[in-house]
Coordinates of C-alpha atoms in Angstrom, one line a residue:
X178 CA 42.0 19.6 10.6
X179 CA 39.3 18.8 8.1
X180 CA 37.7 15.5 8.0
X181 CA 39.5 13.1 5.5
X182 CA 37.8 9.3 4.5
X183 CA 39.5 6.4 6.3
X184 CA 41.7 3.4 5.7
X185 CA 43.2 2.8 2.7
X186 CA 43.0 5.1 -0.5
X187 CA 45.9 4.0 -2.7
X188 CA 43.4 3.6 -5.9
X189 CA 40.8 6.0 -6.4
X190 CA 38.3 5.4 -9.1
X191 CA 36.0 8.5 -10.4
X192 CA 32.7 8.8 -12.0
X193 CA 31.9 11.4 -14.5
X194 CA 35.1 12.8 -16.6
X195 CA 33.6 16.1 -16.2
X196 CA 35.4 19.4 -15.4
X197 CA 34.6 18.2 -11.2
X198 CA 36.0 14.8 -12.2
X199 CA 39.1 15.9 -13.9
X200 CA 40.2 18.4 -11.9
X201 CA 40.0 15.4 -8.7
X202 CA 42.1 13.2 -11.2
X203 CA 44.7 15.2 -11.7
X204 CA 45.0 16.6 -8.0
X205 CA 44.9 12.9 -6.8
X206 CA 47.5 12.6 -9.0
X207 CA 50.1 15.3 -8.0
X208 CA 49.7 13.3 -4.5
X209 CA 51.0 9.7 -5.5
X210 CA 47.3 8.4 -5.9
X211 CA 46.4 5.6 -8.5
X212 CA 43.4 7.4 -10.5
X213 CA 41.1 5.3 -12.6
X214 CA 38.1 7.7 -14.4
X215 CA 34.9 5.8 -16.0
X216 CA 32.8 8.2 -18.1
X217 CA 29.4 7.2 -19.7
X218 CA 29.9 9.1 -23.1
X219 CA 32.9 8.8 -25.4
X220 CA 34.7 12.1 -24.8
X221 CA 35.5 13.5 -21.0
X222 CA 33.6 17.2 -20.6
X223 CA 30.7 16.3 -19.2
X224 CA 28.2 18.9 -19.4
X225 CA 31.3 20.7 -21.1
X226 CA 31.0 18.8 -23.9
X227 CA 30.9 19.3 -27.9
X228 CA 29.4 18.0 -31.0
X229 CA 29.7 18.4 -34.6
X230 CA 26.6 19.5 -36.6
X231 CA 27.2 19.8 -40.2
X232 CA 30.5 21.3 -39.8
X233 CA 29.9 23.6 -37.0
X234 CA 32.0 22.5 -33.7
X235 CA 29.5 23.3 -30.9
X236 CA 30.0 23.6 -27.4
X237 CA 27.1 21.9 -25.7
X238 CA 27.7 23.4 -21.9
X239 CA 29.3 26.7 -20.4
X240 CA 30.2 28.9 -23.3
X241 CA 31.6 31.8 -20.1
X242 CA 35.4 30.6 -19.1
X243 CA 36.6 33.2 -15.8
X244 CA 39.5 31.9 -13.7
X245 CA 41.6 30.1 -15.6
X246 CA 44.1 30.3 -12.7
X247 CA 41.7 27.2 -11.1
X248 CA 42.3 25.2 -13.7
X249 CA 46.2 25.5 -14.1
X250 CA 46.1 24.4 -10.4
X251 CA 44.9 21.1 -11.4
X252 CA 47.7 20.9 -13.9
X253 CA 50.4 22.1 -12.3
X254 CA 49.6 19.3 -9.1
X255 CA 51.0 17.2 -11.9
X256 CA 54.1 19.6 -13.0
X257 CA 52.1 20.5 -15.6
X258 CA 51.1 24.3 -17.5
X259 CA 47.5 25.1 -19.0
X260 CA 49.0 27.2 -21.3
X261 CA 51.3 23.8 -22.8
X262 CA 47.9 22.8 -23.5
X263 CA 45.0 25.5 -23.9
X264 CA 45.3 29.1 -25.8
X265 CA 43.3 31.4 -23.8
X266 CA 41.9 34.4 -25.7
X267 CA 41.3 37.4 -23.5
X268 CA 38.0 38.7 -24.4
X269 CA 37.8 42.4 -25.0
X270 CA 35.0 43.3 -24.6
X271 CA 33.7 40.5 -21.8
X272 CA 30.5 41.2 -23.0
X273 CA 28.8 43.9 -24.6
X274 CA 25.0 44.9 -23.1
X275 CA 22.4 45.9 -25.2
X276 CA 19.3 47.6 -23.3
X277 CA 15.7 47.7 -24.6
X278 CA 16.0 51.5 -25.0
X279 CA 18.4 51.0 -27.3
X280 CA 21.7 52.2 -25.1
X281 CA 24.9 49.9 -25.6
X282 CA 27.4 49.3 -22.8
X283 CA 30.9 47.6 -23.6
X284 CA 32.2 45.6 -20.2
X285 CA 35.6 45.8 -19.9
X286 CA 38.0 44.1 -17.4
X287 CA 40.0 46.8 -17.3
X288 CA 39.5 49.6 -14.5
X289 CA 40.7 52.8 -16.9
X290 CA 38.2 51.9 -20.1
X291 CA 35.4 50.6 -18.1
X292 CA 35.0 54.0 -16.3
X293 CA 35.6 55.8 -19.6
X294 CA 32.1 53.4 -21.0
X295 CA 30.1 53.8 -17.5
X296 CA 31.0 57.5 -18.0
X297 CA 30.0 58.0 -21.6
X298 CA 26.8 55.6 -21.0
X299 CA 25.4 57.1 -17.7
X300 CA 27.8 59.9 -16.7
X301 CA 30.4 60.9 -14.4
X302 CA 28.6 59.8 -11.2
X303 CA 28.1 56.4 -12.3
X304 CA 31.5 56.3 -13.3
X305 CA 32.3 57.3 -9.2
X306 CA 29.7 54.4 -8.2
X307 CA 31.4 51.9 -10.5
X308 CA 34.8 52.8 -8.8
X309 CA 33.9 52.0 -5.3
X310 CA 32.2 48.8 -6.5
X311 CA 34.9 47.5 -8.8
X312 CA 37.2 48.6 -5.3
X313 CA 33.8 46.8 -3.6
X314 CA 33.8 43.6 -5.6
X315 CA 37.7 42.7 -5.6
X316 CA 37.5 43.3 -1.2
X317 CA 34.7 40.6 -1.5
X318 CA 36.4 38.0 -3.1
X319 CA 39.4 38.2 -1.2
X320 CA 37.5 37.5 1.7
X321 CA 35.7 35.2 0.3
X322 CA 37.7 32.6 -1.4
X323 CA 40.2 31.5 0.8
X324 CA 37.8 30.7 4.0
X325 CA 34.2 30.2 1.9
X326 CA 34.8 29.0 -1.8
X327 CA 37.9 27.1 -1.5
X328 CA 37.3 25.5 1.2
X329 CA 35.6 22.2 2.7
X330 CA 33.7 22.2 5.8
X331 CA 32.8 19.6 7.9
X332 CA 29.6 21.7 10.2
X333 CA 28.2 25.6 9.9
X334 CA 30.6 26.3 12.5
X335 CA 33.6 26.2 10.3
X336 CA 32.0 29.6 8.9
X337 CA 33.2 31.0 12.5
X338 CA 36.4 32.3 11.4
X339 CA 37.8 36.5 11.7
X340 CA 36.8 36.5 8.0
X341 CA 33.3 35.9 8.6
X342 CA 33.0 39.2 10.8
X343 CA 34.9 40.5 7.4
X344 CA 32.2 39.9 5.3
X345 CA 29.6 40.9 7.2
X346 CA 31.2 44.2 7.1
X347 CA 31.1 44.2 3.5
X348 CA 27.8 43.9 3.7
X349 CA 27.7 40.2 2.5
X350 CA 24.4 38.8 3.9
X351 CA 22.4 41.9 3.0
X352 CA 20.8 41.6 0.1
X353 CA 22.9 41.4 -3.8
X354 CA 20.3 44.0 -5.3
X355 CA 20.4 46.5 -2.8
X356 CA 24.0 46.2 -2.2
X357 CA 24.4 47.0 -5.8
X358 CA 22.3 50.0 -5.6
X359 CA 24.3 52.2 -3.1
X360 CA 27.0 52.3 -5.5
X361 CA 24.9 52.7 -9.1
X362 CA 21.2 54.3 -9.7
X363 CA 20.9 53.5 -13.2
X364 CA 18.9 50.5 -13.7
X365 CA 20.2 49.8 -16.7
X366 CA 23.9 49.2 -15.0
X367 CA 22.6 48.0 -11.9
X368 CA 21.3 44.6 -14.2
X369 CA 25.0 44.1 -15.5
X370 CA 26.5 43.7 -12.1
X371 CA 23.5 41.4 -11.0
X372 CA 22.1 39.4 -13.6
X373 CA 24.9 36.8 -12.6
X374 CA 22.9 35.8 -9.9
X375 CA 20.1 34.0 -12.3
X376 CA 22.5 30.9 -12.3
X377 CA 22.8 30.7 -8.9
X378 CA 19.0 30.4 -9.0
X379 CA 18.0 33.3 -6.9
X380 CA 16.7 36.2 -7.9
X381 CA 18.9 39.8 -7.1
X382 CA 16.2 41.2 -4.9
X383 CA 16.4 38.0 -2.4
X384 CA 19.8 37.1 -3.1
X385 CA 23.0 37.4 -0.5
X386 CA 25.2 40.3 -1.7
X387 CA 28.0 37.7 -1.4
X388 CA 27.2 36.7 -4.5
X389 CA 28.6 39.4 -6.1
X390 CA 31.9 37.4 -6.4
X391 CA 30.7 35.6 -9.4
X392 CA 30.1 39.5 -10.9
X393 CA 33.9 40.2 -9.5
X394 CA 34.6 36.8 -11.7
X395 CA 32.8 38.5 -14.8
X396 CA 33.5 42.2 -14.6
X397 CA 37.0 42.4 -12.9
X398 CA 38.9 39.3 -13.6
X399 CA 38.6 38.8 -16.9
X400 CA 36.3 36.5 -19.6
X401 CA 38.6 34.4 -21.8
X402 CA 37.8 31.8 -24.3
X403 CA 39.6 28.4 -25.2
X404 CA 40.9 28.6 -29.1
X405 CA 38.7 25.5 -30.4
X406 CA 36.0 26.1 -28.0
X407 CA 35.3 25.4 -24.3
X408 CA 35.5 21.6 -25.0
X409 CA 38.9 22.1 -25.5
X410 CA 39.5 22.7 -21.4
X411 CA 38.3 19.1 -20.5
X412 CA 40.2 17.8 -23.7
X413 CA 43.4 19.1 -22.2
X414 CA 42.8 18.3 -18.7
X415 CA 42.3 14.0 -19.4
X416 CA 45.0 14.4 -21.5
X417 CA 47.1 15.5 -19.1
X418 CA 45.8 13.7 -16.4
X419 CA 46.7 10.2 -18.6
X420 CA 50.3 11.2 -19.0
X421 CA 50.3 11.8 -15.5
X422 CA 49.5 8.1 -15.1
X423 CA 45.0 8.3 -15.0
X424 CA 43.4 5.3 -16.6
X425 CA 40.4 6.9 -18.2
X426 CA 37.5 4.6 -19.3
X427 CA 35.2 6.4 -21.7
X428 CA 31.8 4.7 -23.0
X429 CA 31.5 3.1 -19.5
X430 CA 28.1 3.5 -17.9
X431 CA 28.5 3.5 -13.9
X432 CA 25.7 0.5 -12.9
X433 CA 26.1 0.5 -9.4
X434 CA 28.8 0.4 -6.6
X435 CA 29.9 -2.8 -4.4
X436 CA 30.0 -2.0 -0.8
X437 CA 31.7 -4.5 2.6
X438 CA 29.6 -3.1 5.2
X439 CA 30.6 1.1 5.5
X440 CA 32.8 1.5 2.4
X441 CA 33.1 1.1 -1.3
X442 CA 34.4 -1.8 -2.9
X443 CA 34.1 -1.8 -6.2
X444 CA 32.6 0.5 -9.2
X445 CA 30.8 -2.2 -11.6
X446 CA 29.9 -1.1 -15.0
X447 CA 28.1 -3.4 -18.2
X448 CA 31.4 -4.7 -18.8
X449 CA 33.8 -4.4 -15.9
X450 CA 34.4 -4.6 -12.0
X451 CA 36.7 -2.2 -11.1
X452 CA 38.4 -2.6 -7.7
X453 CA 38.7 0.9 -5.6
X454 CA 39.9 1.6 -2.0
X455 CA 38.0 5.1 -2.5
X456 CA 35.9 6.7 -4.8
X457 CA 34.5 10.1 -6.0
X458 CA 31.1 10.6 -7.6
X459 CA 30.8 13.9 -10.1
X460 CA 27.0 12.6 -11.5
X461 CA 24.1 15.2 -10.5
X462 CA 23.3 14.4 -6.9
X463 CA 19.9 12.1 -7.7
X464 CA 22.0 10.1 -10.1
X465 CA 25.0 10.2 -7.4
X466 CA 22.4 8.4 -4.5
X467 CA 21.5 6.4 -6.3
X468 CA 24.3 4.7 -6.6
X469 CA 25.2 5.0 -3.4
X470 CA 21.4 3.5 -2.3
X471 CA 20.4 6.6 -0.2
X472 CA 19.9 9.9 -0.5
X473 CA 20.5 12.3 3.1
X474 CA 17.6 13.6 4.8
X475 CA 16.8 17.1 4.5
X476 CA 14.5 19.0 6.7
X477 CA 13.3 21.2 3.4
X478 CA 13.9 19.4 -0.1
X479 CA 15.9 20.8 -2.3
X480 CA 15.3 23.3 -4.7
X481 CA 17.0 23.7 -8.0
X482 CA 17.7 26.5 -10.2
X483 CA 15.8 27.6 -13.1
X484 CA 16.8 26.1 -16.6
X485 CA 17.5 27.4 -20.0
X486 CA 16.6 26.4 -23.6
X487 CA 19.8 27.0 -25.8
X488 CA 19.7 27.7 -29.3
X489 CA 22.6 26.4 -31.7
X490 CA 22.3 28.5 -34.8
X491 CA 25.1 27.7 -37.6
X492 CA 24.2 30.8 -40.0
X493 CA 25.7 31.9 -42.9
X494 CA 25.7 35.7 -41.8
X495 CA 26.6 37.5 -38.7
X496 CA 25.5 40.7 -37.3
X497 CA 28.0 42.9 -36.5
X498 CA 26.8 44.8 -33.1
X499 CA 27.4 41.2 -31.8
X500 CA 30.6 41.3 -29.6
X501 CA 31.8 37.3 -28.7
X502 CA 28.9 37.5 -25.9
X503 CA 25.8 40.2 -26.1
X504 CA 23.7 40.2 -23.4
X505 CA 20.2 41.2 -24.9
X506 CA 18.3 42.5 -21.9
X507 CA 14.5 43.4 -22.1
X508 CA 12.8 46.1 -20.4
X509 CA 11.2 43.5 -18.0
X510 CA 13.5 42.3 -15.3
X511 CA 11.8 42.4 -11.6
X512 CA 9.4 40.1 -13.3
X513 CA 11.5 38.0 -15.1
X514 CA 12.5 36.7 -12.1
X515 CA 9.1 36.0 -10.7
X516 CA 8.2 33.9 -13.6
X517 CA 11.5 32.1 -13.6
X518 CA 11.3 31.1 -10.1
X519 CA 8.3 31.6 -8.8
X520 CA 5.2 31.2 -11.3
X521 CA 6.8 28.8 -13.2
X522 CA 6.0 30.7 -16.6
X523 CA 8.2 31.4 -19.8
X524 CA 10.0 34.7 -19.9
X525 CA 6.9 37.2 -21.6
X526 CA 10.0 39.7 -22.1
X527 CA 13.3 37.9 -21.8
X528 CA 16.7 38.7 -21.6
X529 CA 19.5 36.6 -23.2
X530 CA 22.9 34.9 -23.6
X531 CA 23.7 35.3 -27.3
X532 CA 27.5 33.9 -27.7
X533 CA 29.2 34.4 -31.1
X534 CA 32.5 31.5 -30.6
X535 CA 33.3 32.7 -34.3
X536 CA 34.4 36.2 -33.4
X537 CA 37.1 34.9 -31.7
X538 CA 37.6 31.7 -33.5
X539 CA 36.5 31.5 -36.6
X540 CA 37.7 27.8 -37.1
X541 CA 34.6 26.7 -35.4
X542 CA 32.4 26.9 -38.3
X543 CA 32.7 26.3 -42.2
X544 CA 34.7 29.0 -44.1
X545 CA 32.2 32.0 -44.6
X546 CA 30.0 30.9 -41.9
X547 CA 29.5 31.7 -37.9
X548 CA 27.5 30.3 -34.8
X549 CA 25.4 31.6 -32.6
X550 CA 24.6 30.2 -29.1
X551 CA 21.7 31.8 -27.8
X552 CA 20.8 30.9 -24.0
X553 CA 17.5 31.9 -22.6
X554 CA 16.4 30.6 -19.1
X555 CA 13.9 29.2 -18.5
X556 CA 11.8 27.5 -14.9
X557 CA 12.9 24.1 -14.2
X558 CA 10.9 21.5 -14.7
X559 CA 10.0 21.1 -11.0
X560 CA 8.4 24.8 -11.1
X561 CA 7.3 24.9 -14.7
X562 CA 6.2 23.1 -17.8
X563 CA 7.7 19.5 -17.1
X564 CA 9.8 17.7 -19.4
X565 CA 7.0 16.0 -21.6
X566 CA 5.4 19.3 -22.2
X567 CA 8.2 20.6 -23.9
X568 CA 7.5 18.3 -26.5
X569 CA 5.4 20.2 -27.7
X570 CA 6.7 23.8 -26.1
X571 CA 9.7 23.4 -27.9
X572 CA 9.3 24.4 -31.6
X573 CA 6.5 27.0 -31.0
X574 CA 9.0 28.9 -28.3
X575 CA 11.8 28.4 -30.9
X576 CA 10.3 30.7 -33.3
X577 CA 9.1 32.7 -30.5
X578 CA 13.2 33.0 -29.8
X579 CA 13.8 33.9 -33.1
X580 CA 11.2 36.6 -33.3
X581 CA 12.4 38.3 -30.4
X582 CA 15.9 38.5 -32.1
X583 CA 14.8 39.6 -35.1
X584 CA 12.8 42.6 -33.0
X585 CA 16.5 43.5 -31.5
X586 CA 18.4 43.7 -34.4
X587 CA 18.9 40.1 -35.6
X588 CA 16.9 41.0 -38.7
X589 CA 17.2 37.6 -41.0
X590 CA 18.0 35.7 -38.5
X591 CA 15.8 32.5 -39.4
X592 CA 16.7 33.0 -43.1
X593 CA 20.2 32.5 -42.5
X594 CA 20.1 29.7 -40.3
X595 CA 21.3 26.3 -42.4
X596 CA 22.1 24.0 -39.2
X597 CA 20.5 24.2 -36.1
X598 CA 20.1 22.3 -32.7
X599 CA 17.8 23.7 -29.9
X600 CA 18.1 22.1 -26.4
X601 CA 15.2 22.3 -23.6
X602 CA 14.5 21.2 -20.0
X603 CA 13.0 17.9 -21.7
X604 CA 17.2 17.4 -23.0
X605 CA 18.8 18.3 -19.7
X606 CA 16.1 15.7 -18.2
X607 CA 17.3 13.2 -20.5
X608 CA 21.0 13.3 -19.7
X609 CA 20.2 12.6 -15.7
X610 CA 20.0 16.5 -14.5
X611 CA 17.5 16.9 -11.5
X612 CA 14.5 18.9 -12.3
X613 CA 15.6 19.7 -15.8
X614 CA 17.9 22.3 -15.2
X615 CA 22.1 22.2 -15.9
X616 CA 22.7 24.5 -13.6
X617 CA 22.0 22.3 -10.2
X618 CA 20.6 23.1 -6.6
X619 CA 20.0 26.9 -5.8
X620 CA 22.5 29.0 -4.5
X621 CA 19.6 29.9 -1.6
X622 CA 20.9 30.5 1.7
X623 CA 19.7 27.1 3.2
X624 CA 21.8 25.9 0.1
X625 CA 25.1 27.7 0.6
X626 CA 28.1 26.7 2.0
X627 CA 28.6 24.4 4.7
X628 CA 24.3 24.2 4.0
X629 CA 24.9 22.7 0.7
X630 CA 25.0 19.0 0.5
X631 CA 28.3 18.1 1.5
X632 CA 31.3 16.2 -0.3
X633 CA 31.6 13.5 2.1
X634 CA 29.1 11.2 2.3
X635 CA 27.4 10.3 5.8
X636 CA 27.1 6.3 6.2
X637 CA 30.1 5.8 3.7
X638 CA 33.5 5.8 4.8
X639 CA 35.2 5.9 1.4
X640 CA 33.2 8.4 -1.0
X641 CA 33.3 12.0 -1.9
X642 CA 30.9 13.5 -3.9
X643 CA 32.0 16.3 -6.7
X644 CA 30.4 18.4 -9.0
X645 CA 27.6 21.3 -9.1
X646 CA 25.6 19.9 -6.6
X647 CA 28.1 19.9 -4.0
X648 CA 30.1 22.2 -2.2
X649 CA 30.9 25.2 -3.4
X650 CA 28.1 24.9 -6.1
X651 CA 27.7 26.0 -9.9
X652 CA 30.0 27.4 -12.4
X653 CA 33.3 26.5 -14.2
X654 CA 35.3 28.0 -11.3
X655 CA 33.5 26.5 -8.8
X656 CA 33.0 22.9 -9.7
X657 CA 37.1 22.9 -10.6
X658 CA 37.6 24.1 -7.2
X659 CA 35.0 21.5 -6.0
X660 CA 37.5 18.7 -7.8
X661 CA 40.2 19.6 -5.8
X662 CA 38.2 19.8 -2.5
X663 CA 37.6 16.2 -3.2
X664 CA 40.8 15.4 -3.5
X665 CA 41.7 17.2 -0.5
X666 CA 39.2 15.1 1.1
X667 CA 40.8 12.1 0.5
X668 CA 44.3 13.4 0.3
X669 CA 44.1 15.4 4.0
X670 CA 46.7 17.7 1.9
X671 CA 44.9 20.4 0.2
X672 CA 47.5 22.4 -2.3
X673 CA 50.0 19.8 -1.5
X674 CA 51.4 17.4 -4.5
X675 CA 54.4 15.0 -4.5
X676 CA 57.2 15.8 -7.2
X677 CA 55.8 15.5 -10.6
X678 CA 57.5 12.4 -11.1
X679 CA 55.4 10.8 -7.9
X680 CA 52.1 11.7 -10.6
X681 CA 53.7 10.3 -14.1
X682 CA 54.5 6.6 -12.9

């Protein structure tokens, strides 16, 4: 039996009306709870948010939706369908890679055409390798999702479970590069079943092969993509969750929390006192302690992942080699990684995100028009340039940025831009995230698991933390599964939900 908070928790107020906050709200829900949600900004999202610039509809966070299973769970605790709500486009290709040496591979979710492209791009024995690691990839996740991801845990011994053996058998605490390589030899393939592990914040050489399941997420489940854009996920889940009964405050800034002695008695904003017999916190962890007056000691500080600088290009031309998302990889990659995480320099030969919404969705832009979202990381502000430099970073790595396009086949690129909007670590600092960086703590393995910081907060009776920085860590599938652990850790009843009607009072 998993720890659950004590006494009473008939009314449950949230912070943040993120994807982590969201997902809480409507699994409280489905289990008879009272669910009020206070959100700083005017629309929920969080860092899944969206703004209009001169026509363009941009997503402002994860462009990458895998999973969407995870989040119909949090609907249907409320007798509810994504699909009522949401049109997911499959994405065919999930991405498309493009290789300094000019080769092209096509990722495809499907088994039968993604061996046909391995075969045609590297031959018939990497098409055998890609087999056994597609057959690889989908044993890994089924061991791990059940006992590791979607799951809470209350000490490191909650890892000793049959499945643990499992995964070590797999192979799962050697190392993700490695592990890679006994199934592929070409470098060039080996980078598309790795690169994932750059938003973990660990590099593929030192990282665990178990995280691989974020390149089963990618490469074997499926990429999709919300008609009207990412934003459109969060839309649907606070509209749902307020039919099913939520209260959600937006343009409410969080001031600090009332306490009687061990628990939570009230979430006070500018404006408002707000009366709560539990409470869940979705802010980044510093912003989370704080309002909680303490932050758990640590024998090593945290360390974050790297960050990224994200370039919103509204353009009046598009470039047709550009599937919905291109990953432009340059012939550096061992060392991209040092300077990300080690040295603490900008990427001298980078490789990036470039996201074209408009080739599924053409709605998102004027008529005639498309947008680009191009995502190169970048070192945190902790291990690089810190937020004031980028002051003056910013519009000299900008059209650095474009440059490098241009060189890969962008040609015109700058011309054609007519609205733009280019985000940095000095941003990300600005909206509250620790160290700069959107993507949280590093998935190291003193940060993993039952090692991360925990949901349930030590010293507080009532509160549960959700979100990135908590348990089981970064990424859209992750922080909705980290929603519903909260829940569960206030609910005791993890998967369980009273009759829809219990949710819609």
């Amino acid at each position: 039996m998993r720890r659950t908070v004590t006494g009473r928790t008939d009314h449950v107020v949230i912070v943040g009306a993120g994807l982590a906050g969201l997902s809480a709200a409507l699994h409280l829900l489905g289990s008879g709870r009272r669910v009020t949600v206070v959100e700083r900004d005017a629309l929920p999202g969080g860092r899944a948010g969206s703004r209009e610039l001169g026509g363009y509809r941009l997503d402002t966070g994860p462009t990458v939706l895998t999973m969407p299973h995870l989040a119909d769970e949090a609907f249907a605790a409320v007798g509810d369908r994504l699909a009522d709500h949401v049109e997911l486009l499959p994405l065919h290709p999930a991405y498309r890679a493009c290789f300094a040496d000019g080769g092209t591979l096509d990722v495809h979710t499907d088994a039968a055409a993604m061996e046909a492209e391995v075969e045609r791009f590297a031959g018939a024995r990497e098409a055998a390798g890609y087999r056994r690691l597609r057959t690889w990839l989908t044993r890994l996740h089924a061991v791990q999702m059940r006992r590791f991801i979607d799951a809470n845990f209350d000490s490191p011994l909650g890892l000793l479970t049959p499945d643990l053996a499992r995964l070590a058998a797999l192979g799962g605490f050697g190392r993700l590069d490695a592990r890679i390589g006994r199934f592929l030899t070409d470098e060039r393939l080996k980078r598309v079943f790795s690169f994932q592990s750059l938003y973990a914040g660990v590099a593929p050489a030192r990282a665990l092969a178990a995280y691989a399941v974020i390149a089963y997420m990618d490469t074997v489940a499926g990429v999709y993509f919300p008609r009207g854009g990412m934003h459109a996920l969060p839309r649907a889940m606070a509209a749902a969750a307020v039919t099913a009964g939520a209260d959600l405050r937006l343009g409410r800034d969080v001031t600090r929390l009332e306490r009687s002695g061990s628990r939570i008695t009230a979430v006070v904003t500018a404006d408002e006192r707000i009366p709560c017999d539990a409470v869940v916190l979705t802010p980044d962890l510093p912003a989370a302690h704080r309002l909680l007056g303490r932050r758990p000691r640590r024998p090593v500080p945290l360390r974050h992942a790297p960050s990224a600088v994200v370039l919103h290009a509204g353009t009046t031309r598009t470039w047709p080699h550009l599937a919905h998302h291109t990953l432009s990889f340059g012939t550096a990659w061992h060392r991209t990684f040092e300077e990300l995480t080690r040295t603490g320099t900008l990427m001298t030969d980078p490789s990036l995100l470039i996201t074209r919404p408009t080739a599924s969705d053409p709605a998102l832009a004027p008529e005639g028009r498309h947008l680009h979202y191009v995502l190169a990381p970048c070192p945190n502000t902790e291990t690089g340039p810190d937020a004031r430099a980028w002051s003056d970073l910013a519009p000299r790595y900008r059209d650095r940025l474009l440059a490098t396009l241009e060189g890969r086949g962008l040609a015109g690129l700058a011309a054609a831009i007519e609205e733009e909007c280019l985000v940095t670590p000095a941003d990300w600092t600005a909206q509250g995230h620790a160290a700069g960086t959107p993507f949280s703590v590093a998935h190291t393995f003193a940060q993993t698991g039952p090692f991360r910081p925990r949901n349930l907060v030590r010293g507080t009776d009532n509160a549960v933390l959700a979100g990135c920085g908590t348990t089981p860590g970064v990424g859209v599938p992750t922080v909705l599964i980290s929603g519903k652990l909260a829940a569960a850790r206030i609910t005791g009843t993890p998967g369980r939900r009273t009759a829809a009607k219990g949710g819609r009072r």
